[in-house]
Short mmCIF file of C-alpha atoms in Angstrom, two decimals:
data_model
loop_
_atom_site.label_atom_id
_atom_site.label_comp_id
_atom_site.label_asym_id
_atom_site.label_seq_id
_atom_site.Cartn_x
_atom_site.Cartn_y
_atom_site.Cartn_z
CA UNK V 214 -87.35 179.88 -132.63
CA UNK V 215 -90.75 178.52 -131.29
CA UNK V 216 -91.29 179.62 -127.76
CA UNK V 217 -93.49 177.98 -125.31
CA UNK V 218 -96.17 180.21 -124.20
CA UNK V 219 -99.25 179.89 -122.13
CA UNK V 220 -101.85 181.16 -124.73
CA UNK V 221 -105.40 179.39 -125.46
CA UNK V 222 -103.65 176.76 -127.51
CA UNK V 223 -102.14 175.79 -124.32
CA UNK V 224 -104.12 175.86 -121.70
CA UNK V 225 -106.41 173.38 -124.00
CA UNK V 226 -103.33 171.17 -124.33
CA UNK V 227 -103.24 171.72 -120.52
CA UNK V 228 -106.47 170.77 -119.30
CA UNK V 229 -106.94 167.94 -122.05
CA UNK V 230 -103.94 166.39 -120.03
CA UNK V 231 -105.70 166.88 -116.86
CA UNK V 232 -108.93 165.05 -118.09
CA UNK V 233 -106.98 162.31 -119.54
CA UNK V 234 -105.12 161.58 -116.45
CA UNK V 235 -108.07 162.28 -114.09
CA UNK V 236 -110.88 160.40 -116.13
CA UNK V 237 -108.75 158.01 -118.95
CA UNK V 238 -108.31 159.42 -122.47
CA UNK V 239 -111.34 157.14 -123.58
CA UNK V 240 -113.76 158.60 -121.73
CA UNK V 241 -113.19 162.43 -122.34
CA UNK V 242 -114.76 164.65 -124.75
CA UNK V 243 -114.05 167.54 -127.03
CA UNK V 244 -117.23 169.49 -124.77
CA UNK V 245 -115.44 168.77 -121.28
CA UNK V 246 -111.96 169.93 -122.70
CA UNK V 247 -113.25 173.50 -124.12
CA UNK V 248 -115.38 174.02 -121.01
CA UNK V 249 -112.55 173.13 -118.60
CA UNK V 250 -110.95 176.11 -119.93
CA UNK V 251 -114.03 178.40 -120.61
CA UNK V 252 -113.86 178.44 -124.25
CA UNK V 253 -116.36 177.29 -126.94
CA UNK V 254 -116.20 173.26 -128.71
CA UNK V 255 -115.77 175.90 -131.84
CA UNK V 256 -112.40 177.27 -130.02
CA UNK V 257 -111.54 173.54 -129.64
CA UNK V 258 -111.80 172.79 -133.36
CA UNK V 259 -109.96 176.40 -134.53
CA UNK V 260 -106.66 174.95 -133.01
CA UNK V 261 -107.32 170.98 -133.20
CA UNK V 262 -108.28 168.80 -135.13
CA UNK V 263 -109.43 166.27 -132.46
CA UNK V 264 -109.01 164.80 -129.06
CA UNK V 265 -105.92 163.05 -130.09
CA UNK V 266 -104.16 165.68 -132.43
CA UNK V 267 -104.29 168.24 -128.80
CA UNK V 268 -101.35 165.56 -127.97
CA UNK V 269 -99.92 165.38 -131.48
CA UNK V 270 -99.94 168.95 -132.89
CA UNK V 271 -96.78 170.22 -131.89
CA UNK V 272 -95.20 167.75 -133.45
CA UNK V 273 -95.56 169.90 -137.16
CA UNK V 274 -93.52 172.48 -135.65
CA UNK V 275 -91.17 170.05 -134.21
CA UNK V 276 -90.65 168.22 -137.75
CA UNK V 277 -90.30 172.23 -139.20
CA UNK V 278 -87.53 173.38 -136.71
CA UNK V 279 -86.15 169.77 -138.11
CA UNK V 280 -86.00 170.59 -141.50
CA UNK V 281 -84.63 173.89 -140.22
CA UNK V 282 -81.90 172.65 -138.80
CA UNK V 283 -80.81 170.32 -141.62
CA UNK V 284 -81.17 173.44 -144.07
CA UNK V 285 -79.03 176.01 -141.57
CA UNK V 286 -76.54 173.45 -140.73
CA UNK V 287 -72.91 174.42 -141.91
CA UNK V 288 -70.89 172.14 -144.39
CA UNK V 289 -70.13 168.74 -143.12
CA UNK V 290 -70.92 165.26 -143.33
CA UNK V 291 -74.56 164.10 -143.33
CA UNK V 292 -73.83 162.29 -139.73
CA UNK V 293 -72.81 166.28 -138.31
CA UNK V 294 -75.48 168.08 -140.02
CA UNK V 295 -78.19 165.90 -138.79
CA UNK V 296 -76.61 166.23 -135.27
CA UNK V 297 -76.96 170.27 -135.90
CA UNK V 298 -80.63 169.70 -136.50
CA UNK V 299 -81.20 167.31 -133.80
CA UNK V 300 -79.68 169.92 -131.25
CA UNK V 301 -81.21 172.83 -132.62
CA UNK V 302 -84.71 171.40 -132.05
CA UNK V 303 -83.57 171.42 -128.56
CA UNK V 304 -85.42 175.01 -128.21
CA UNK V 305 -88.97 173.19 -128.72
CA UNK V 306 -88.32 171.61 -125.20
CA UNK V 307 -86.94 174.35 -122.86
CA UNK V 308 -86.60 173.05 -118.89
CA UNK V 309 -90.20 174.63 -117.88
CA UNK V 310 -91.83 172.40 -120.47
CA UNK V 311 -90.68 169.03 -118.83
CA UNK V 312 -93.49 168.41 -116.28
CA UNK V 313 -95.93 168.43 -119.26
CA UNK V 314 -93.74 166.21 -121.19
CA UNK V 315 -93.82 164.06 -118.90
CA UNK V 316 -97.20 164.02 -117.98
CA UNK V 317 -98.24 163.36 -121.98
CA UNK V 318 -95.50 160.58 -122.56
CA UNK V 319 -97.22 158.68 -119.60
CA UNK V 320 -100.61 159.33 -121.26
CA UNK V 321 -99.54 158.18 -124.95
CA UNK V 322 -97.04 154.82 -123.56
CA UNK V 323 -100.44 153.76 -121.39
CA UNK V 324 -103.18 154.46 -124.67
CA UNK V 325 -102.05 151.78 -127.54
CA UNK V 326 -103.91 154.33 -130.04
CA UNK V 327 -102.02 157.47 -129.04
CA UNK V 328 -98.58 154.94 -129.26
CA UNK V 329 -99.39 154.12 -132.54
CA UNK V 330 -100.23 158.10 -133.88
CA UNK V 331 -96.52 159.01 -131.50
CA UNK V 332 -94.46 156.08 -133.91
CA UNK V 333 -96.09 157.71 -137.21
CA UNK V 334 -94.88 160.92 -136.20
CA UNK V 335 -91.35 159.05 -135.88
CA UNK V 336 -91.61 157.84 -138.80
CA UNK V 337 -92.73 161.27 -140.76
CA UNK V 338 -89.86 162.58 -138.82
CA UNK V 339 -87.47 160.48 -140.36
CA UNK V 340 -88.96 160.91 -143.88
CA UNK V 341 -88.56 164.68 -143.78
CA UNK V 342 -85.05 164.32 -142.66
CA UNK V 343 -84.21 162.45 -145.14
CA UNK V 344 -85.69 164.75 -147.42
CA UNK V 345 -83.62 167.77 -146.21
CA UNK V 346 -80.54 166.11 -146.62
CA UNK V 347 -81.22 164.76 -150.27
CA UNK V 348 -82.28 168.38 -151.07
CA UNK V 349 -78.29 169.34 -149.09
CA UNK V 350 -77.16 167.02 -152.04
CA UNK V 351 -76.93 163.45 -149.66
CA UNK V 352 -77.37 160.21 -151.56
CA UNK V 353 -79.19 156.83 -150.31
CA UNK V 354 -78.16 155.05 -148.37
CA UNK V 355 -76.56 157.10 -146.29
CA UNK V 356 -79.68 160.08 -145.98
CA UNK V 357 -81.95 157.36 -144.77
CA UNK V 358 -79.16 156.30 -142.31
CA UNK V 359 -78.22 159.54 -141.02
CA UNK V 360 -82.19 159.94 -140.85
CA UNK V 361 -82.67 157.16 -138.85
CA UNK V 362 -80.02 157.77 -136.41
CA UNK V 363 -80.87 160.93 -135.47
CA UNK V 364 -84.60 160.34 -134.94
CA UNK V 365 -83.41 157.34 -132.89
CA UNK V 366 -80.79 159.64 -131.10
CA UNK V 367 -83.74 161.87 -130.26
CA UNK V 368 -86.39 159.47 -129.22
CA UNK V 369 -83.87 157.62 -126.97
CA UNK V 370 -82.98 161.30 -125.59
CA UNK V 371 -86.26 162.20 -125.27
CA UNK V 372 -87.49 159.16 -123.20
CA UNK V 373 -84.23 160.03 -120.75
CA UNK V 374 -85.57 163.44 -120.12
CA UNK V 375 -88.85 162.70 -119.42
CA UNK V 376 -88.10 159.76 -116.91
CA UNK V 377 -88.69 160.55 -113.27
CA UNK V 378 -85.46 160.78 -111.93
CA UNK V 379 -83.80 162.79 -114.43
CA UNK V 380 -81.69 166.21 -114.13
CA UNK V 381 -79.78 166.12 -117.66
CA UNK V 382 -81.26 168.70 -120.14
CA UNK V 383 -82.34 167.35 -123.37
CA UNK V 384 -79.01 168.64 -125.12
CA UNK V 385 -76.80 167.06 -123.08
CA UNK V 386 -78.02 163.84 -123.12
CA UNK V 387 -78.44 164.08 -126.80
CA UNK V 388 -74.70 164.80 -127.34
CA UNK V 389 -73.64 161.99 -125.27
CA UNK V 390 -75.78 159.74 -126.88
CA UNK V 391 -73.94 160.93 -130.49
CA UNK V 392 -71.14 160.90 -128.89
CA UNK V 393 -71.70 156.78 -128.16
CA UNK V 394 -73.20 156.35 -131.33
CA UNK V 395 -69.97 157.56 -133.10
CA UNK V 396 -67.68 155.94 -131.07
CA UNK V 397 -70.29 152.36 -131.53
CA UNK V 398 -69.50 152.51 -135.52
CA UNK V 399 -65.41 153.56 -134.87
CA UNK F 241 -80.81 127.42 -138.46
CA UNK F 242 -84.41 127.71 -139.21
CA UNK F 243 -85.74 125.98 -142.87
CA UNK F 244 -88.12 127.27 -144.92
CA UNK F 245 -90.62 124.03 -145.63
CA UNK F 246 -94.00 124.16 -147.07
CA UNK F 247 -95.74 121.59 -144.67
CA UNK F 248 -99.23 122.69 -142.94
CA UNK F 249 -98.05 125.56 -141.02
CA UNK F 250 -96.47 127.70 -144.66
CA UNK F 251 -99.24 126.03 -146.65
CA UNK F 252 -102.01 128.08 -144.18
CA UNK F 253 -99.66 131.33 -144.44
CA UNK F 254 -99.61 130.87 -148.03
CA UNK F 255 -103.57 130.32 -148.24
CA UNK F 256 -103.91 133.52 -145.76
CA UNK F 257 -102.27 135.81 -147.94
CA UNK F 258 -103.49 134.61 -151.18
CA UNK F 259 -107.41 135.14 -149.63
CA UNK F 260 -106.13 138.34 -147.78
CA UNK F 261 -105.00 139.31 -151.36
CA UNK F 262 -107.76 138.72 -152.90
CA UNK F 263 -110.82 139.03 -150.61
CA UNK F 264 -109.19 142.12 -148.03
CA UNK F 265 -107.94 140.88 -145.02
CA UNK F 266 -111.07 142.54 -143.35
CA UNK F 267 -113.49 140.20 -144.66
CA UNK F 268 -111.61 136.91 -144.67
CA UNK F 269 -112.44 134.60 -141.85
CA UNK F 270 -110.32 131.60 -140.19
CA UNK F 271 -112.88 129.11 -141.68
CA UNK F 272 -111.94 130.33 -145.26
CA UNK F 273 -108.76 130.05 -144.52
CA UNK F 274 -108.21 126.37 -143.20
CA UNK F 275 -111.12 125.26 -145.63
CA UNK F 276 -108.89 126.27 -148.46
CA UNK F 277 -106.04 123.78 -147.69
CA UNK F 278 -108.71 121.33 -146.43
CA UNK F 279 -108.00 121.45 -142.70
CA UNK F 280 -110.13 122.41 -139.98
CA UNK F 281 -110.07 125.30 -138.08
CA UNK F 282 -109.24 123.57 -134.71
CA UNK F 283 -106.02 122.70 -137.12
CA UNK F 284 -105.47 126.36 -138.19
CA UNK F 285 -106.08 127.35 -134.07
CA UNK F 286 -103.22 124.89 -133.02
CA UNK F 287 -100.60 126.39 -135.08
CA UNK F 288 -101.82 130.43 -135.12
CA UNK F 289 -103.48 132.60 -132.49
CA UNK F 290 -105.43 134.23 -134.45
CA UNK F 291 -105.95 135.45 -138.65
CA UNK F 292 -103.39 138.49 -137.70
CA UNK F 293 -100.86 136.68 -135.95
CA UNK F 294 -100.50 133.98 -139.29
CA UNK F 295 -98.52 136.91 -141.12
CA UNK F 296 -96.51 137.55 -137.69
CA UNK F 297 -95.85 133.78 -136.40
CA UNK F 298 -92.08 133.94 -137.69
CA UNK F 299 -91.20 136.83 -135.57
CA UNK F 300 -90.27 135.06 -133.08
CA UNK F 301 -88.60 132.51 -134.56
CA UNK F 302 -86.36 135.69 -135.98
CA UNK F 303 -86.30 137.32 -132.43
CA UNK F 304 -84.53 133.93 -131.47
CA UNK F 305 -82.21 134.17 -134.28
CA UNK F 306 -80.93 137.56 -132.97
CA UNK F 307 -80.57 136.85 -130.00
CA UNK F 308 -79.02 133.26 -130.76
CA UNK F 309 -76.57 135.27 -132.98
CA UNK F 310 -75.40 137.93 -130.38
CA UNK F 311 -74.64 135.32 -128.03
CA UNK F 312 -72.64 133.10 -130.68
CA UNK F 313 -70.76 136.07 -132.12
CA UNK F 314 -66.96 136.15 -131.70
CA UNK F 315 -65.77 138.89 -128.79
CA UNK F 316 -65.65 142.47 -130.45
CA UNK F 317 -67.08 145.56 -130.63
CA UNK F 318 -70.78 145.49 -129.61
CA UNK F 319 -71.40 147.07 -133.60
CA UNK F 320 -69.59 144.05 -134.53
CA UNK F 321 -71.59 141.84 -132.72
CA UNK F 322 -75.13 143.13 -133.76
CA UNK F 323 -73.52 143.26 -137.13
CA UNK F 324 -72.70 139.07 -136.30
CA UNK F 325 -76.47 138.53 -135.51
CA UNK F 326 -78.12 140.55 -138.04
CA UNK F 327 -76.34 138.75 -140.66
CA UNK F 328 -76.67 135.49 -139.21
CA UNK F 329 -80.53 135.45 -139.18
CA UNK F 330 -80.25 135.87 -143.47
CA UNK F 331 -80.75 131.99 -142.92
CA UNK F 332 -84.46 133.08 -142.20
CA UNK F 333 -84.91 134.53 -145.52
CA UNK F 334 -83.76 132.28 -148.47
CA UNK F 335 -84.57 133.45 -152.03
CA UNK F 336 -86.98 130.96 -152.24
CA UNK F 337 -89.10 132.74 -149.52
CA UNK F 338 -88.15 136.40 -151.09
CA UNK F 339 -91.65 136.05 -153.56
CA UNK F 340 -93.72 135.49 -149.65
CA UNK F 341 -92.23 138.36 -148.55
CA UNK F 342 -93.08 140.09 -151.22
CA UNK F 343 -96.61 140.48 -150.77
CA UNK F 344 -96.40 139.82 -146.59
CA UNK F 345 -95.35 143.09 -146.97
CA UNK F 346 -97.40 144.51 -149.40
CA UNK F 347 -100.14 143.11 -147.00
CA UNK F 348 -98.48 144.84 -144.07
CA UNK F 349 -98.23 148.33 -145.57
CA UNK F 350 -101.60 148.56 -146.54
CA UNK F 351 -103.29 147.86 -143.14
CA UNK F 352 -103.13 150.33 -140.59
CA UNK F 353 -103.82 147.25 -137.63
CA UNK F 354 -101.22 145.08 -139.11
CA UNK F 355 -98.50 147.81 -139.62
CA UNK F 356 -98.98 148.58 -135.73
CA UNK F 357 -98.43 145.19 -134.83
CA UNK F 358 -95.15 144.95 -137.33
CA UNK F 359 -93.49 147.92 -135.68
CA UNK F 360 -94.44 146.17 -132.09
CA UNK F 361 -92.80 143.40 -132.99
CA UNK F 362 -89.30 145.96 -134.23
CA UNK F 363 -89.57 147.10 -131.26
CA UNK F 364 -89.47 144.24 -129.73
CA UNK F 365 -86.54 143.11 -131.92
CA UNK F 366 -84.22 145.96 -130.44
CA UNK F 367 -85.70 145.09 -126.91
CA UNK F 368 -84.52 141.37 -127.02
CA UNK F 369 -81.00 142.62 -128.89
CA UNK F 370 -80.65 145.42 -126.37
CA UNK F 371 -80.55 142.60 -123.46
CA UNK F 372 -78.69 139.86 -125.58
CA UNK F 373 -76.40 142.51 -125.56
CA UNK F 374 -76.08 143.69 -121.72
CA UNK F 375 -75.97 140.22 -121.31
CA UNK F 376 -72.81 139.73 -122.94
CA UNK F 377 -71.26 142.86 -120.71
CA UNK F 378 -72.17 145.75 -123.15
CA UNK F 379 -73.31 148.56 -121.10
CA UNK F 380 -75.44 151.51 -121.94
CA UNK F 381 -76.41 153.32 -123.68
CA UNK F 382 -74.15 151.39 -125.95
CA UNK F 383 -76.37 147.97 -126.05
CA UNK F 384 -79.94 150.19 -126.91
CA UNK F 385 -77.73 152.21 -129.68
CA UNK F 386 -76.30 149.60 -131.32
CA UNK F 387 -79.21 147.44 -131.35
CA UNK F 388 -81.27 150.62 -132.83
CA UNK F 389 -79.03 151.05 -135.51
CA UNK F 390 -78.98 146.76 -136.02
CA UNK F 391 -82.72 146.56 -136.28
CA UNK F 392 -82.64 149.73 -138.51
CA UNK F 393 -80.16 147.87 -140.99
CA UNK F 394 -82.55 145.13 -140.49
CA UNK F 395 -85.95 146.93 -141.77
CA UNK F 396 -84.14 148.74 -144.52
CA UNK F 397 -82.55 146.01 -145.81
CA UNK F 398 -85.48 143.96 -145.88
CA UNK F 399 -87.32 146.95 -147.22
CA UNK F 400 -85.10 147.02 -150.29
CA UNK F 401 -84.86 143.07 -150.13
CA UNK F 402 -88.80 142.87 -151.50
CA UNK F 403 -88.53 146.20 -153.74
CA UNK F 404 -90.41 144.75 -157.14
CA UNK F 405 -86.52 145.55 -159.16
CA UNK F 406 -84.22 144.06 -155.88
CA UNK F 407 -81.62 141.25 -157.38
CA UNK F 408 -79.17 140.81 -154.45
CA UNK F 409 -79.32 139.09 -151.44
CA UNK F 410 -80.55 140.32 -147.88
CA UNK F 411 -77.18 139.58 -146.71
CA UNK F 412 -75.44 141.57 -149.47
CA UNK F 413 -77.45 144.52 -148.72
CA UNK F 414 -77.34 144.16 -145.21
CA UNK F 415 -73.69 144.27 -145.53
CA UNK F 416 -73.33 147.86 -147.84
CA UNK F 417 -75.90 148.98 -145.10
CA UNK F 418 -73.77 148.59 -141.99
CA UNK F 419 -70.64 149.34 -144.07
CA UNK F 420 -72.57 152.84 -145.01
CA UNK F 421 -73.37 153.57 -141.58
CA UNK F 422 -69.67 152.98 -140.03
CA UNK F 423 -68.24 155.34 -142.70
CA UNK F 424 -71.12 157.99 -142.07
CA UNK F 425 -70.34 158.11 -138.44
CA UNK F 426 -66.87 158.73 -139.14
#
């Protein structure tokens, strides 16, 4: 289980947000970041690759715990296993983390360049899924399918949690959502 | 129902792609383009926006399909009525168009600025079916699930549609698509 601590990683995750809001994502540098925080450009570069990949890094773990989930799921069909892993992952986004999810989904809808790096994670998302479950012994079409459903399951989920107004955790409104996507197909 | 005809407009998407093919669509300009069909580029301008949008003009004509084809579709289920419109727009895609498509997409997947504007213009796909659909009383989150899942059909379908090996129709594979994803969500 990945936990969500406050460590150097973070705090660099934390102010980068800060200077993207406060001066636009454009204009802010690798040297402001690492300084906001009192660490070295050389810090910077030991956990990130770049000013973009502060926003997109989690997202490894995220596609791991995944994978995870697909591998750890008991027997059933493709549709409930992905639905295992989908819920599993739900420990990547405990309540405390929701302010700065929301704050970075603001960022990356408003910067066409971070939007286009967020739907290529997506889409590796959906590759590695459909991976796992070929590897559980699911055949095409229906790995892609389940694949695709759950990443759009999650993405859909995820976009409820972080809107302004919203109290549901992430699990419940993922179940639901499965829930209406099984009952769509019936 | 849309034709496919090879007057001015499909002879300058044809003489796109084959300089795009041949030169890299980096370093082929408008004025090669409508100088190769023996237009002007004042001609080219009044029927594309610009050399990206000539691979991308059709979307909308598509879009319209969709939507056309949710609000023709016979009262059911709302998967039966995305199901109704995806398989309604095959019209768009003869097999006489299928060797176009072929390398459109060949195109596509090899450039990083026009694979960003092809999953804008998915997106916008499940948009415009999303509100077809709420038009016609679906509520949701049932309208933005099932036109997820009809777009996804959609892409994969297509996907396999201009594999190099593909023999059957878009709407044949279309159809074990949606039939896989019922029976998966079982």
């Amino acid at each position: 289980m990945v936990r969500w601590e406050p460590d150097t990683r973070e705090r660099l995750r934390e102010a980068a947000l800060d200077l993207y809001t406060a001066k636009g994502y454009a204009d802010t540098t690798v040297a402001e970041i690492a300084a906001s925080v009192g660490v070295t450009e050389r810090t910077f570069f030991r956990h990130f690759a770049d000013k973009r990949e502060v926003l997109f890094n989690g997202s490894d773990v995220l596609q791991e715990q995944f994978v995870d989930g697909v591998a750890s799921a008991p027997a059933g069909t493709a549709f409930e296993i992905v639905m295992h892993a989908v819920l599993s992952a739900v420990t990547f986004f405990p309540e405390e983390r929701r302010p700065y999810s929301r704050r970075r989904q603001a960022m990356i809808v408003a910067n066409p360049e971070l939007m286009e790096r967020e739907l290529n994670k997506m889409a590796g998302l959906v590759a590695a899924l459909g991976a796992a479950l070929r590897e559980r012994g699911v055949v095409e079409p229906e790995a892609t399918l389940a694949a695709e459903s759950a990443v759009t399951v999650f993405r859909l989920a995820f976009e409820e949690w972080v809107a302004p107004s919203s109290t549901r955790t992430l699990a419940e409104i993922e179940q639901s959502l499965f829930a209406a996507l099984r009952s769509l197909a019936r």
